[in-house]
Amino acid sequence: MLIYNIGRLWGHDPAGALRYRRGADVNAVEYMEHAWLEFDAQTGLITGTGTRKAMPAPEEGDLDARGGWVFPSFCDSHTHVIYAGSREGEFRDKIDGLSYEEIAQRGGGILNSADRLHEATEDELLAGAMERVEAMMHAGTGAIEIKSGYGLTTADELKMLRVAARIRESVEAEVKITFLGAHAVGRAYAGRQGEYVDLVIGEMLPAVAAEGLAEYVDVFCDRGFFSAEETARILEAAARYGLRGKIHGDELARSGGTEAAVGAGALSVDHLENAGEAQIALLAGSETCATMLPGASFFSGLPYGPARRAMDEGCIVALASDYNPGSSPSGDMRMVMSLGCIKMKLTPERALNATTINGAYAMGVSDICGALGPGRAANFFITRELPDLAYLPYAYTEPLIRECRVRGRKV
Ligand code: NIG
Ligand code: FE
């Protein structure tokens, strides 16, 4: 199938070699004017791109983009989209002045979601999560990382991961799955955190690995949650099963999470609202992606992560939604991109790189997603013709997207 009359094809990577952008490279996004893109409808892979001079003749069923702009789909490398119920009660508590940690200490927060998840069946969880995943795909997302972490018992963590596997089977979007047993101490282990960590390492991890249910492991390494030492232990144990780290770190306080993650060769360390110069320097000298989540800062009233500084210093920086019922109930990556520009002072080019190719890197799919060229997935969205790239994050609620395709299929 051919898409022709493309005004601008963004994220063009004809050689297929792009894996991430850092340093000076992050300041630009490649595009091609007056372009076309062809893909194989069977495999959903792009077979060719070019300009109008060398365009194949359009056939019946091909798509006239009418001068619209084509963008690589967003790659959302950090989500918690599987959950039961919602937490608008805590939304009221926050309006009344309670902090995220205070809500957690009162038994709300993650434990509240764990109670509800325990009651829900796999089918119920799947139905709820699929609604969210489909909405994300309609908003331009083509790759999604999904975490467990609302189970907090071996059985319920496995239940969540099986739901994630069913999502992966049923959507065209690229899905990667992360085991987050150490998201909070399960209720049955209240006051016995060390024993809970032993359970994560001794029982949950082997069970997850035996069923091949996850690619990555995550730990909520933060004040009031898990320590840097516990994080390092879990990362070391996970490495024995071939699971690489994607760590929650430096969100509520400087937690040692970045040091633990980089030390273990983690793929990413996420949040970083409270990261300082030392953490940025460590990340800049590593291949660990600094993933920042401006939607969580916006919704939870936290400081924004130092994305601009991290890019200036040469870190690989991705932006993701953190879609979850407590701190970021939205998976809208256009909003994430806008927050990146408005609140983190990223240029539109930097914000686009952070939500596409660098997001793909942060979830291990940058060979197939995050840019457009032969061999990559036909994951893209088409907007109307825009006056400038900046218009996309600028007009942050305007319905600019005409059509989204994932593996070539219209969503
Ligand atoms: O990424 N920070 C830890 N975990 C989630 C929030 C989970 C929740 O509140 O349910 C986050 O913000
Ligand atoms: Fe998170």
Coordinates of C-alpha atoms and ligand atoms in Angstrom, one line a residue:
M1 CA 0.0 0.0 0.0
L2 CA 1.2 3.5 -0.9
I3 CA 0.7 6.7 1.0
Y4 CA 1.3 9.6 -1.4
N5 CA 1.2 13.4 -1.5
I6 CA 2.8 13.5 2.0
G7 CA 3.7 17.2 2.7
R8 CA 6.5 16.2 5.0
L9 CA 7.6 12.8 6.2
W10 CA 9.1 13.2 9.6
G11 CA 11.6 10.9 11.4
H12 CA 12.9 9.7 8.0
D13 CA 15.7 7.1 8.5
P14 CA 16.3 5.6 5.1
A15 CA 19.4 3.6 6.2
G16 CA 17.6 2.1 9.2
A17 CA 20.6 2.6 11.4
L18 CA 19.1 5.1 13.9
R19 CA 18.8 3.8 17.5
Y20 CA 18.7 7.0 19.6
R21 CA 19.6 10.6 19.4
R22 CA 21.9 12.3 22.0
G23 CA 24.3 15.2 22.1
A24 CA 24.0 17.6 19.2
D25 CA 22.0 15.1 17.2
V26 CA 19.0 15.5 19.4
N27 CA 18.4 19.0 18.1
A28 CA 17.1 18.0 14.7
V29 CA 14.6 15.5 13.2
E30 CA 15.2 14.4 9.7
Y31 CA 12.3 15.0 7.3
M32 CA 11.7 14.7 3.6
E33 CA 9.4 17.0 1.6
H34 CA 6.8 15.9 -1.0
A35 CA 7.2 12.3 0.0
W36 CA 5.6 8.9 -0.3
L37 CA 5.8 5.8 1.8
E38 CA 5.0 2.3 0.8
F39 CA 4.4 -0.7 3.1
D40 CA 3.6 -4.4 2.8
A41 CA 0.0 -4.8 4.1
Q42 CA 0.8 -8.4 5.1
T43 CA 3.9 -7.8 7.3
G44 CA 3.1 -4.2 8.2
L45 CA 6.6 -3.3 7.4
I46 CA 7.7 -0.3 5.3
T47 CA 9.2 -1.3 1.9
G48 CA 10.1 2.1 0.5
T49 CA 10.1 5.8 0.9
G50 CA 11.0 8.6 -1.6
T51 CA 10.1 11.9 -3.1
R52 CA 7.5 12.6 -5.9
K53 CA 10.1 12.3 -8.6
A54 CA 10.5 8.5 -8.1
M55 CA 6.9 7.7 -6.9
P56 CA 5.3 4.4 -7.8
A57 CA 1.9 5.0 -9.6
P58 CA -0.9 5.1 -7.1
E59 CA -3.4 2.2 -7.4
E60 CA -6.9 1.7 -6.1
G61 CA -6.9 1.5 -2.3
D62 CA -3.8 3.7 -1.9
L63 CA -4.0 6.7 0.4
D64 CA -3.7 10.3 -0.7
A65 CA -2.3 12.3 2.3
R66 CA -3.4 15.5 0.6
G67 CA -0.3 17.4 1.7
G68 CA -0.7 16.2 5.3
W69 CA 2.4 15.5 7.5
V70 CA 3.4 12.0 8.5
F71 CA 5.0 11.3 11.8
P72 CA 6.5 8.1 13.3
S73 CA 4.1 6.9 16.0
F74 CA 4.9 7.8 19.6
C75 CA 6.8 5.2 21.6
D76 CA 5.5 5.2 25.2
S77 CA 8.2 3.5 27.2
H78 CA 6.7 3.7 30.7
T79 CA 3.1 2.8 31.5
H80 CA 1.0 1.1 34.2
V81 CA -2.1 0.6 32.0
I82 CA -3.3 -2.6 33.6
Y83 CA -5.3 -1.7 36.7
A84 CA -8.8 -2.1 38.2
G85 CA -11.0 0.8 39.1
S86 CA -9.7 4.4 39.3
R87 CA -8.5 6.7 42.0
E88 CA -10.5 9.9 41.7
G89 CA -11.0 9.8 45.5
E90 CA -7.3 10.5 45.9
F91 CA -7.6 13.2 43.3
R92 CA -10.0 14.9 45.8
D93 CA -7.5 14.2 48.7
K94 CA -4.8 15.9 46.6
I95 CA -7.0 18.9 46.0
D96 CA -7.4 19.1 49.8
G97 CA -3.6 19.2 50.2
L98 CA -2.4 15.6 50.8
S99 CA 0.8 14.6 49.2
Y100 CA 1.4 11.4 47.2
E101 CA 3.4 10.0 50.1
E102 CA 0.8 10.9 52.6
I103 CA -1.9 9.2 50.6
A104 CA 0.4 6.1 50.3
Q105 CA 1.0 6.1 54.1
R106 CA -2.7 6.1 54.7
G107 CA -3.0 2.8 52.7
G108 CA -4.1 4.5 49.6
G109 CA -2.1 4.8 46.4
I110 CA -0.5 1.7 45.0
L111 CA -2.0 -0.6 47.8
N112 CA -5.4 0.7 47.0
S113 CA -5.0 -0.4 43.4
A114 CA -3.5 -3.7 44.5
D115 CA -6.7 -4.4 46.6
R116 CA -8.9 -3.7 43.6
L117 CA -6.7 -5.7 41.2
H118 CA -6.9 -8.7 43.5
E119 CA -10.7 -8.8 43.2
A120 CA -10.6 -8.4 39.4
T121 CA -10.5 -11.4 36.9
E122 CA -8.0 -11.5 34.1
D123 CA -10.8 -10.9 31.6
E124 CA -12.0 -7.8 33.5
L125 CA -8.4 -6.5 33.6
L126 CA -7.9 -7.2 30.0
A127 CA -11.1 -5.3 29.0
G128 CA -10.2 -2.3 31.0
A129 CA -6.6 -2.1 29.8
M130 CA -7.5 -2.7 26.2
E131 CA -9.8 0.3 26.2
R132 CA -6.8 2.4 27.4
V133 CA -4.4 0.9 24.9
E134 CA -6.8 1.5 22.0
A135 CA -7.3 5.1 23.1
M136 CA -3.5 5.5 23.1
M137 CA -3.2 4.1 19.6
H138 CA -5.9 6.5 18.4
A139 CA -3.9 9.3 19.9
G140 CA -0.8 8.3 17.8
T141 CA 1.0 5.7 20.0
G142 CA 2.5 2.7 18.2
A143 CA 4.7 1.1 20.9
I144 CA 3.8 0.6 24.6
E145 CA 5.8 -0.7 27.6
I146 CA 3.5 -2.2 30.2
K147 CA 4.4 -2.8 33.9
S148 CA 3.0 -5.1 36.5
G149 CA 3.2 -3.8 40.1
Y150 CA -0.4 -3.7 41.3
G151 CA -0.4 -7.4 42.2
L152 CA 2.2 -7.4 45.0
T153 CA 1.6 -11.2 45.6
T154 CA 3.2 -13.8 43.3
A155 CA -0.3 -14.9 42.0
D156 CA -1.5 -11.4 41.3
E157 CA 1.8 -10.3 39.7
L158 CA 1.6 -13.3 37.4
K159 CA -2.1 -12.4 36.7
M160 CA -1.1 -8.9 35.6
L161 CA 1.7 -10.2 33.5
R162 CA -0.5 -12.7 31.7
V163 CA -2.9 -9.9 31.0
A164 CA 0.0 -7.9 29.5
A165 CA 0.9 -10.9 27.3
R166 CA -2.7 -11.1 26.1
I167 CA -2.6 -7.4 25.2
R168 CA 0.6 -8.0 23.2
E169 CA -1.1 -10.8 21.3
S170 CA -4.2 -8.8 20.5
V171 CA -2.8 -5.4 19.3
E172 CA -0.6 -4.4 16.4
A173 CA 1.3 -2.0 18.6
E174 CA 4.8 -3.1 19.7
V175 CA 4.4 -4.2 23.4
K176 CA 7.2 -4.8 25.9
I177 CA 6.5 -6.1 29.4
T178 CA 8.2 -5.2 32.7
F179 CA 7.9 -7.0 36.0
L180 CA 7.5 -4.5 38.9
G181 CA 6.9 -6.7 41.9
A182 CA 8.9 -4.2 44.0
H183 CA 6.4 -1.3 43.4
A184 CA 5.3 -1.3 47.1
V185 CA 5.4 -3.8 50.0
G186 CA 2.4 -6.0 49.7
R187 CA -0.1 -5.7 52.5
A188 CA 0.6 -9.2 54.0
Y189 CA 4.2 -8.1 54.5
A190 CA 3.6 -4.7 56.2
G191 CA 6.5 -3.9 58.4
R192 CA 8.6 -6.7 56.9
Q193 CA 10.1 -5.1 53.9
G194 CA 13.2 -7.3 53.8
E195 CA 11.1 -10.4 53.7
Y196 CA 9.0 -8.9 50.8
V197 CA 12.2 -8.2 48.9
D198 CA 13.2 -11.9 49.5
L199 CA 9.8 -12.9 48.1
V200 CA 10.4 -10.8 45.0
I201 CA 13.8 -12.4 44.5
G202 CA 13.2 -15.9 45.7
E203 CA 9.7 -16.6 44.4
M204 CA 8.3 -13.9 42.0
L205 CA 11.3 -13.5 39.8
P206 CA 11.8 -17.3 39.2
A207 CA 8.1 -17.7 38.5
V208 CA 8.1 -14.8 36.0
A209 CA 11.2 -16.1 34.3
A210 CA 9.9 -19.7 34.2
E211 CA 6.8 -18.5 32.2
G212 CA 8.8 -16.0 30.1
L213 CA 6.4 -13.3 31.1
A214 CA 8.6 -10.2 31.1
E215 CA 11.5 -8.7 29.3
Y216 CA 12.5 -6.1 31.9
V217 CA 12.5 -5.7 35.7
D218 CA 11.6 -2.5 37.6
V219 CA 11.9 -1.3 41.2
F220 CA 10.3 1.8 42.7
C221 CA 13.5 3.0 44.3
D222 CA 12.5 6.0 46.3
R223 CA 12.0 7.5 49.7
G224 CA 9.3 5.5 51.5
F225 CA 9.5 2.6 49.0
F226 CA 12.6 0.6 48.1
S227 CA 16.3 1.5 48.9
A228 CA 19.2 1.6 46.5
E229 CA 20.6 -1.5 48.1
E230 CA 17.4 -3.4 47.7
T231 CA 17.2 -2.2 44.1
A232 CA 20.8 -3.4 43.4
R233 CA 20.0 -6.8 44.8
I234 CA 16.8 -7.2 42.7
L235 CA 18.7 -6.0 39.6
E236 CA 21.5 -8.5 40.2
A237 CA 19.0 -11.4 40.7
A238 CA 17.1 -10.4 37.6
A239 CA 20.2 -10.3 35.5
R240 CA 20.6 -14.0 36.2
Y241 CA 17.3 -14.5 34.3
G242 CA 18.3 -12.2 31.5
L243 CA 16.0 -9.4 32.6
R244 CA 17.4 -5.9 32.2
G245 CA 16.4 -3.1 34.5
K246 CA 14.0 -0.2 33.9
I247 CA 14.1 1.6 37.3
H248 CA 11.8 4.1 38.9
G249 CA 14.4 6.5 40.5
D250 CA 14.8 10.0 42.0
E251 CA 11.1 10.8 41.9
L252 CA 10.2 11.8 45.4
A253 CA 13.8 12.3 46.6
R254 CA 17.4 11.6 45.4
S255 CA 17.1 7.9 46.0
G256 CA 20.3 6.3 44.7
G257 CA 18.2 4.8 42.0
T258 CA 20.2 6.3 39.2
E259 CA 23.5 4.9 40.7
A260 CA 22.0 1.5 41.2
A261 CA 20.5 1.4 37.6
V262 CA 23.6 2.7 35.8
G263 CA 25.8 0.4 37.9
A264 CA 23.7 -2.6 36.8
G265 CA 23.6 -1.5 33.1
A266 CA 19.9 -0.9 33.2
L267 CA 18.2 0.1 30.0
S268 CA 16.5 3.2 31.6
V269 CA 16.0 5.0 34.8
D270 CA 12.7 6.8 34.9
H271 CA 11.1 9.8 36.6
L272 CA 14.3 11.7 37.8
E273 CA 12.3 14.7 39.0
N274 CA 14.9 15.1 41.8
A275 CA 18.0 14.1 39.9
G276 CA 20.9 16.5 40.2
E277 CA 24.2 17.1 38.4
A278 CA 25.9 14.0 39.6
Q279 CA 23.0 11.8 38.3
I280 CA 23.0 13.6 35.0
A281 CA 26.8 13.2 34.6
L282 CA 26.5 9.4 35.4
L283 CA 23.7 9.0 32.8
A284 CA 25.6 11.0 30.2
G285 CA 28.5 8.6 30.4
S286 CA 26.3 5.6 30.0
E287 CA 23.9 3.9 27.6
T288 CA 21.1 4.0 30.2
C289 CA 18.2 6.2 29.0
A290 CA 17.0 9.0 31.2
T291 CA 13.3 8.7 30.9
M292 CA 11.2 11.6 32.2
L293 CA 7.5 11.7 32.8
P294 CA 6.1 15.3 32.6
G295 CA 2.5 14.0 32.8
A296 CA 3.2 12.8 36.4
S297 CA 4.8 16.1 37.4
F298 CA 1.8 17.9 35.9
F299 CA -0.8 15.8 37.6
S300 CA 0.9 15.2 40.9
G301 CA 2.4 18.7 41.4
L302 CA 6.0 17.4 41.4
P303 CA 8.9 19.3 40.0
Y304 CA 9.6 18.6 36.3
G305 CA 12.6 16.4 35.5
P306 CA 15.8 18.2 34.2
A307 CA 15.3 17.0 30.6
R308 CA 16.8 20.0 29.0
R309 CA 19.9 19.9 31.1
A310 CA 20.2 16.2 30.7
M311 CA 20.1 16.6 26.9
D312 CA 22.6 19.4 27.0
E313 CA 25.0 17.2 28.9
G314 CA 24.6 14.3 26.4
C315 CA 22.2 11.9 28.1
I316 CA 19.8 9.8 26.0
V317 CA 16.5 11.3 27.1
A318 CA 13.1 9.9 26.5
L319 CA 9.7 11.2 27.5
A320 CA 6.8 8.8 28.4
S321 CA 3.3 9.1 29.8
D322 CA 3.6 7.0 33.0
Y323 CA -0.1 6.2 32.4
N324 CA -1.4 5.0 35.8
P325 CA -4.5 5.6 38.0
G326 CA -2.6 7.4 40.8
S327 CA -0.1 9.9 39.5
S328 CA -0.8 10.2 35.7
P329 CA -4.2 9.1 34.5
S330 CA -3.4 9.9 30.8
G331 CA -1.6 8.1 28.0
D332 CA -1.8 11.1 25.6
M333 CA 1.7 11.5 24.1
R334 CA 0.9 14.7 22.3
M335 CA 0.2 16.2 25.8
V336 CA 3.5 14.7 27.0
M337 CA 5.3 16.3 24.1
S338 CA 3.6 19.7 24.8
L339 CA 4.6 19.5 28.5
G340 CA 8.1 18.7 27.4
C341 CA 8.2 21.9 25.5
I342 CA 6.3 24.1 27.9
K343 CA 7.5 22.9 31.2
M344 CA 10.9 21.3 30.4
K345 CA 11.9 23.9 27.8
L346 CA 12.6 21.3 25.1
T347 CA 12.5 22.5 21.5
P348 CA 9.8 20.8 19.5
E349 CA 12.6 18.8 17.7
R350 CA 14.0 17.6 21.0
A351 CA 10.5 16.7 22.3
L352 CA 9.7 14.8 19.1
N353 CA 13.0 12.8 19.4
A354 CA 12.3 12.1 23.0
T355 CA 8.8 10.7 22.3
T356 CA 9.7 8.7 19.2
I357 CA 13.2 7.3 18.6
N358 CA 14.5 7.7 22.2
G359 CA 11.2 6.3 23.6
A360 CA 11.8 3.3 21.3
Y361 CA 15.3 2.9 22.6
A362 CA 14.1 3.0 26.2
M363 CA 11.9 0.0 25.6
G364 CA 14.2 -1.9 23.3
V365 CA 12.3 -1.5 20.0
S366 CA 14.4 1.2 18.2
D367 CA 15.3 -1.2 15.4
I368 CA 11.6 -1.4 14.4
C369 CA 9.9 1.7 15.8
G370 CA 10.6 5.4 16.4
A371 CA 11.5 6.4 12.9
L372 CA 10.3 5.7 9.3
G373 CA 12.2 3.9 6.6
P374 CA 12.5 0.5 4.9
G375 CA 12.4 -2.4 7.3
R376 CA 10.7 -0.6 10.1
A377 CA 7.1 -1.0 11.1
A378 CA 4.5 1.1 9.3
N379 CA 3.6 2.8 12.5
F380 CA 2.7 6.5 11.9
F381 CA 0.1 9.1 12.2
I382 CA -1.0 11.7 9.6
T383 CA -1.9 15.3 10.5
R384 CA -3.2 18.0 8.3
E385 CA -0.5 20.2 6.8
L386 CA 1.1 22.2 9.6
P387 CA 2.9 25.6 9.4
D388 CA 5.8 24.4 11.4
L389 CA 6.8 21.4 13.6
A390 CA 6.2 23.6 16.6
Y391 CA 2.5 23.7 15.7
L392 CA 2.1 20.1 16.9
P393 CA 3.0 20.8 20.6
Y394 CA 1.7 24.4 20.4
A395 CA -1.8 23.6 19.5
Y396 CA -2.0 21.1 22.3
T397 CA -5.7 20.3 22.2
E398 CA -6.4 20.8 18.6
P399 CA -7.5 17.6 16.8
L400 CA -4.7 17.7 14.3
I401 CA -4.4 14.0 13.7
R402 CA -6.4 12.7 10.7
E403 CA -5.5 9.1 10.8
C404 CA -3.3 6.7 12.8
R405 CA -1.8 3.4 11.4
V406 CA -0.1 0.7 13.4
R407 CA 1.6 -2.1 11.3
G408 CA -0.1 -0.4 8.4
R409 CA -3.5 -1.0 9.8
K410 CA -5.9 1.9 10.4
V411 CA -6.7 2.2 14.1
Ligands
NIG1 O1 5.2 5.9 38.2 N1 6.1 6.1 41.1 C1 5.6 5.0 41.3 N2 4.7 4.4 40.6 C2 3.7 5.1 39.7 C3 2.5 5.5 40.5 C4 1.7 4.4 40.8 C5 0.5 4.7 41.5 O2 0.3 5.7 42.2 O3 -0.4 3.9 41.3 C6 4.4 6.2 39.0 O4 4.1 7.4 39.2
FE2 FE 5.7 4.7 36.8

